[in-house]
Amino acid sequence: MTWMPPSNKKWHMIDYTLVNRKFRSSVEDVRVYRTAAGVIGTDHHLVRTKIKFHLKTRAKTTQKQFTGRLNKMKLHDPVYIQAFQAVFSSTTTSTSPTITTNDKYAELSTTLKNISENFFGDTELPRKHKEWLTNEILDIVSEKSQAFLSWQNHRGTRNEKMYRTQYRTLRKLAKKKVRERQVEYWDALNLEIEQAIKQHDPVTAYRIIRRLKRGKAKIEEMPIYDKQVDLATIQQIPIRQLSSNEQSRQDKPPSLKEVEEAIRRMKSGKAPGMDGISADIIKAGGHALAIQLHALFVEI
């Protein structure tokens, strides 16, 4: 039964699942989930039909495949970071002078990706929640769902009023928490945009604005060059030549401290490059990875 009218205490079956006669044999199970109705606050119960299509599929592997995503919680966990650095420090890379720099970097990137997948790889597809949702709100919604189920199980009894009151209290609390969290979320975003503008970082500010707009900039409509300017005009622009001291200073190999500072300033959360290594993994590598990168830079 899926619905009980407020006028009486009798259940009625008014929700159905329509299945074509061709696929009627594919229906395995039909169930009613009363808990799901408490989440959205409706008087109808959720009807779920389990259908198994008889199609040829590939052999499924029991081992979980790496989805290419990194678990952000693990990337900020000191325990995982220390374990990752310990395993990476124990690995050895080729230092033979006969091996080219490209081969050395390919070996380093392969080792780094394999170790990072074991520690920070996310084998489960992430659930898509709103950005302002917190674990506290999700826990309250779960309690509200259980309270709704208890109310439905005690309808028509002397304790129905008590369970109904508990459900309505949790429903009001969930709405209140959602409103408060939304206000906090928008205030934090506004503050982040203001700080980016004050720090002369328009890239971050416009990135947040574009993310909120859920759209991309129409760069195809932007002019690439001025039609009135020809190559001869561009060639007449004076270009200041670097002095010998400045050129020698720029050609000087970077120090280990400079490499570590450059790694520290890298922005997190960016997409990885062609080698598949993101800035978060490089930061998690710590001092051991900085030493190997510094050796490659000096060799180049």
PDB file of N, CA and C in Angstrom, residues 202-240:
ATOM      1  N   PRO A 202      42.218  38.729 -10.146  1.00  0.00           N
ATOM      2  CA  PRO A 202      40.917  38.641 -10.834  1.00  0.00           C
ATOM      3  C   PRO A 202      40.620  37.255 -11.372  1.00  0.00           C
ATOM      4  N   VAL A 203      41.660  36.430 -11.590  1.00  0.00           N
ATOM      5  CA  VAL A 203      41.425  35.078 -12.122  1.00  0.00           C
ATOM      6  C   VAL A 203      40.581  34.265 -11.150  1.00  0.00           C
ATOM      7  N   THR A 204      40.948  34.315  -9.867  1.00  0.00           N
ATOM      8  CA  THR A 204      40.181  33.575  -8.863  1.00  0.00           C
ATOM      9  C   THR A 204      38.775  34.139  -8.714  1.00  0.00           C
ATOM     10  N   ALA A 205      38.656  35.462  -8.735  1.00  0.00           N
ATOM     11  CA  ALA A 205      37.335  36.076  -8.578  1.00  0.00           C
ATOM     12  C   ALA A 205      36.396  35.686  -9.714  1.00  0.00           C
ATOM     13  N   TYR A 206      36.864  35.789 -10.946  1.00  0.00           N
ATOM     14  CA  TYR A 206      36.007  35.447 -12.085  1.00  0.00           C
ATOM     15  C   TYR A 206      35.764  33.943 -12.182  1.00  0.00           C
ATOM     16  N   ARG A 207      36.695  33.146 -11.677  1.00  0.00           N
ATOM     17  CA  ARG A 207      36.473  31.700 -11.667  1.00  0.00           C
ATOM     18  C   ARG A 207      35.303  31.339 -10.753  1.00  0.00           C
ATOM     19  N   ILE A 208      35.228  31.991  -9.601  1.00  0.00           N
ATOM     20  CA  ILE A 208      34.113  31.744  -8.686  1.00  0.00           C
ATOM     21  C   ILE A 208      32.805  32.229  -9.291  1.00  0.00           C
ATOM     22  N   ILE A 209      32.847  33.385  -9.934  1.00  0.00           N
ATOM     23  CA  ILE A 209      31.624  33.925 -10.545  1.00  0.00           C
ATOM     24  C   ILE A 209      31.138  33.022 -11.670  1.00  0.00           C
ATOM     25  N   ARG A 210      32.057  32.526 -12.498  1.00  0.00           N
ATOM     26  CA  ARG A 210      31.652  31.624 -13.579  1.00  0.00           C
ATOM     27  C   ARG A 210      31.093  30.321 -13.035  1.00  0.00           C
ATOM     28  N   ARG A 211      31.667  29.844 -11.918  1.00  0.00           N
ATOM     29  CA  ARG A 211      31.151  28.612 -11.319  1.00  0.00           C
ATOM     30  C   ARG A 211      29.741  28.804 -10.786  1.00  0.00           C
ATOM     31  N   LEU A 212      29.463  29.972 -10.252  1.00  0.00           N
ATOM     32  CA  LEU A 212      28.117  30.253  -9.757  1.00  0.00           C
ATOM     33  C   LEU A 212      27.134  30.425 -10.904  1.00  0.00           C
ATOM     34  N   LYS A 213      27.603  30.982 -12.018  1.00  0.00           N
ATOM     35  CA  LYS A 213      26.729  31.159 -13.177  1.00  0.00           C
ATOM     36  C   LYS A 213      26.491  29.853 -13.917  1.00  0.00           C
ATOM     37  N   ARG A 214      27.294  28.831 -13.628  1.00  0.00           N
ATOM     38  CA  ARG A 214      27.206  27.537 -14.314  1.00  0.00           C
ATOM     39  C   ARG A 214      27.362  27.693 -15.823  1.00  0.00           C
ATOM     40  N   GLY A 215      28.276  28.540 -16.239  1.00  0.00           N
ATOM     41  CA  GLY A 215      28.487  28.760 -17.662  1.00  0.00           C
ATOM     42  C   GLY A 215      29.951  29.020 -17.958  1.00  0.00           C
ATOM     43  N   LYS A 216      30.286  29.052 -19.222  1.00  0.00           N
ATOM     44  CA  LYS A 216      31.643  29.308 -19.669  1.00  0.00           C
ATOM     45  C   LYS A 216      31.698  30.612 -20.460  1.00  0.00           C
ATOM     46  N   ALA A 217      32.840  31.228 -20.428  1.00  0.00           N
ATOM     47  CA  ALA A 217      33.010  32.477 -21.170  1.00  0.00           C
ATOM     48  C   ALA A 217      32.992  32.201 -22.668  1.00  0.00           C
ATOM     49  N   LYS A 218      32.336  33.066 -23.408  1.00  0.00           N
ATOM     50  CA  LYS A 218      32.250  32.898 -24.856  1.00  0.00           C
ATOM     51  C   LYS A 218      33.492  33.507 -25.499  1.00  0.00           C
ATOM     52  N   ILE A 219      34.562  32.753 -25.438  1.00  0.00           N
ATOM     53  CA  ILE A 219      35.826  33.271 -25.953  1.00  0.00           C
ATOM     54  C   ILE A 219      35.847  33.275 -27.474  1.00  0.00           C
ATOM     55  N   GLU A 220      34.931  32.524 -28.111  1.00  0.00           N
ATOM     56  CA  GLU A 220      34.954  32.510 -29.566  1.00  0.00           C
ATOM     57  C   GLU A 220      34.518  33.844 -30.149  1.00  0.00           C
ATOM     58  N   GLU A 221      33.849  34.675 -29.354  1.00  0.00           N
ATOM     59  CA  GLU A 221      33.405  35.968 -29.845  1.00  0.00           C
ATOM     60  C   GLU A 221      34.408  37.082 -29.569  1.00  0.00           C
ATOM     61  N   MET A 222      35.499  36.765 -28.903  1.00  0.00           N
ATOM     62  CA  MET A 222      36.501  37.772 -28.582  1.00  0.00           C
ATOM     63  C   MET A 222      37.447  37.952 -29.770  1.00  0.00           C
ATOM     64  N   PRO A 223      37.833  39.189 -30.107  1.00  0.00           N
ATOM     65  CA  PRO A 223      38.754  39.402 -31.240  1.00  0.00           C
ATOM     66  C   PRO A 223      40.150  38.904 -30.913  1.00  0.00           C
ATOM     67  N   ILE A 224      40.761  38.224 -31.858  1.00  0.00           N
ATOM     68  CA  ILE A 224      42.110  37.703 -31.660  1.00  0.00           C
ATOM     69  C   ILE A 224      43.152  38.790 -31.906  1.00  0.00           C
ATOM     70  N   TYR A 225      42.958  39.603 -32.920  1.00  0.00           N
ATOM     71  CA  TYR A 225      43.909  40.674 -33.223  1.00  0.00           C
ATOM     72  C   TYR A 225      43.155  41.808 -33.890  1.00  0.00           C
ATOM     73  N   ASP A 226      43.815  42.935 -33.948  1.00  0.00           N
ATOM     74  CA  ASP A 226      43.232  44.105 -34.597  1.00  0.00           C
ATOM     75  C   ASP A 226      43.480  44.019 -36.104  1.00  0.00           C
ATOM     76  N   LYS A 227      42.442  44.170 -36.884  1.00  0.00           N
ATOM     77  CA  LYS A 227      42.578  44.050 -38.333  1.00  0.00           C
ATOM     78  C   LYS A 227      43.414  45.180 -38.928  1.00  0.00           C
ATOM     79  N   GLN A 228      43.524  46.312 -38.216  1.00  0.00           N
ATOM     80  CA  GLN A 228      44.252  47.455 -38.753  1.00  0.00           C
ATOM     81  C   GLN A 228      45.761  47.336 -38.548  1.00  0.00           C
ATOM     82  N   VAL A 229      46.206  46.352 -37.747  1.00  0.00           N
ATOM     83  CA  VAL A 229      47.628  46.199 -37.445  1.00  0.00           C
ATOM     84  C   VAL A 229      48.180  45.070 -38.299  1.00  0.00           C
ATOM     85  N   ASP A 230      49.279  45.318 -39.005  1.00  0.00           N
ATOM     86  CA  ASP A 230      49.904  44.298 -39.834  1.00  0.00           C
ATOM     87  C   ASP A 230      51.202  43.829 -39.181  1.00  0.00           C
ATOM     88  N   LEU A 231      51.843  42.860 -39.797  1.00  0.00           N
ATOM     89  CA  LEU A 231      53.066  42.300 -39.229  1.00  0.00           C
ATOM     90  C   LEU A 231      54.202  43.314 -39.211  1.00  0.00           C
ATOM     91  N   ALA A 232      54.227  44.208 -40.190  1.00  0.00           N
ATOM     92  CA  ALA A 232      55.299  45.208 -40.232  1.00  0.00           C
ATOM     93  C   ALA A 232      55.249  46.112 -39.012  1.00  0.00           C
ATOM     94  N   THR A 233      54.050  46.466 -38.594  1.00  0.00           N
ATOM     95  CA  THR A 233      53.909  47.311 -37.405  1.00  0.00           C
ATOM     96  C   THR A 233      54.372  46.577 -36.161  1.00  0.00           C
ATOM     97  N   ILE A 234      54.062  45.282 -36.079  1.00  0.00           N
ATOM     98  CA  ILE A 234      54.465  44.507 -34.910  1.00  0.00           C
ATOM     99  C   ILE A 234      55.983  44.372 -34.853  1.00  0.00           C
ATOM    100  N   GLN A 235      56.613  44.216 -36.008  1.00  0.00           N
ATOM    101  CA  GLN A 235      58.067  44.062 -36.034  1.00  0.00           C
ATOM    102  C   GLN A 235      58.793  45.346 -35.657  1.00  0.00           C
ATOM    103  N   GLN A 236      58.133  46.482 -35.758  1.00  0.00           N
ATOM    104  CA  GLN A 236      58.761  47.754 -35.409  1.00  0.00           C
ATOM    105  C   GLN A 236      58.731  48.038 -33.907  1.00  0.00           C
ATOM    106  N   ILE A 237      58.023  47.195 -33.155  1.00  0.00           N
ATOM    107  CA  ILE A 237      57.959  47.401 -31.706  1.00  0.00           C
ATOM    108  C   ILE A 237      59.329  47.099 -31.106  1.00  0.00           C
ATOM    109  N   PRO A 238      59.935  48.028 -30.363  1.00  0.00           N
ATOM    110  CA  PRO A 238      61.275  47.781 -29.806  1.00  0.00           C
ATOM    111  C   PRO A 238      61.222  46.753 -28.679  1.00  0.00           C
ATOM    112  N   ILE A 239      62.146  45.839 -28.688  1.00  0.00           N
ATOM    113  CA  ILE A 239      62.259  44.808 -27.658  1.00  0.00           C
ATOM    114  C   ILE A 239      63.588  45.006 -26.950  1.00  0.00           C
ATOM    115  N   ARG A 240      63.534  45.205 -25.656  1.00  0.00           N
ATOM    116  CA  ARG A 240      64.745  45.467 -24.879  1.00  0.00           C
ATOM    117  C   ARG A 240      65.561  44.177 -24.742  1.00  0.00           C
TER     118      ARG A 240
END
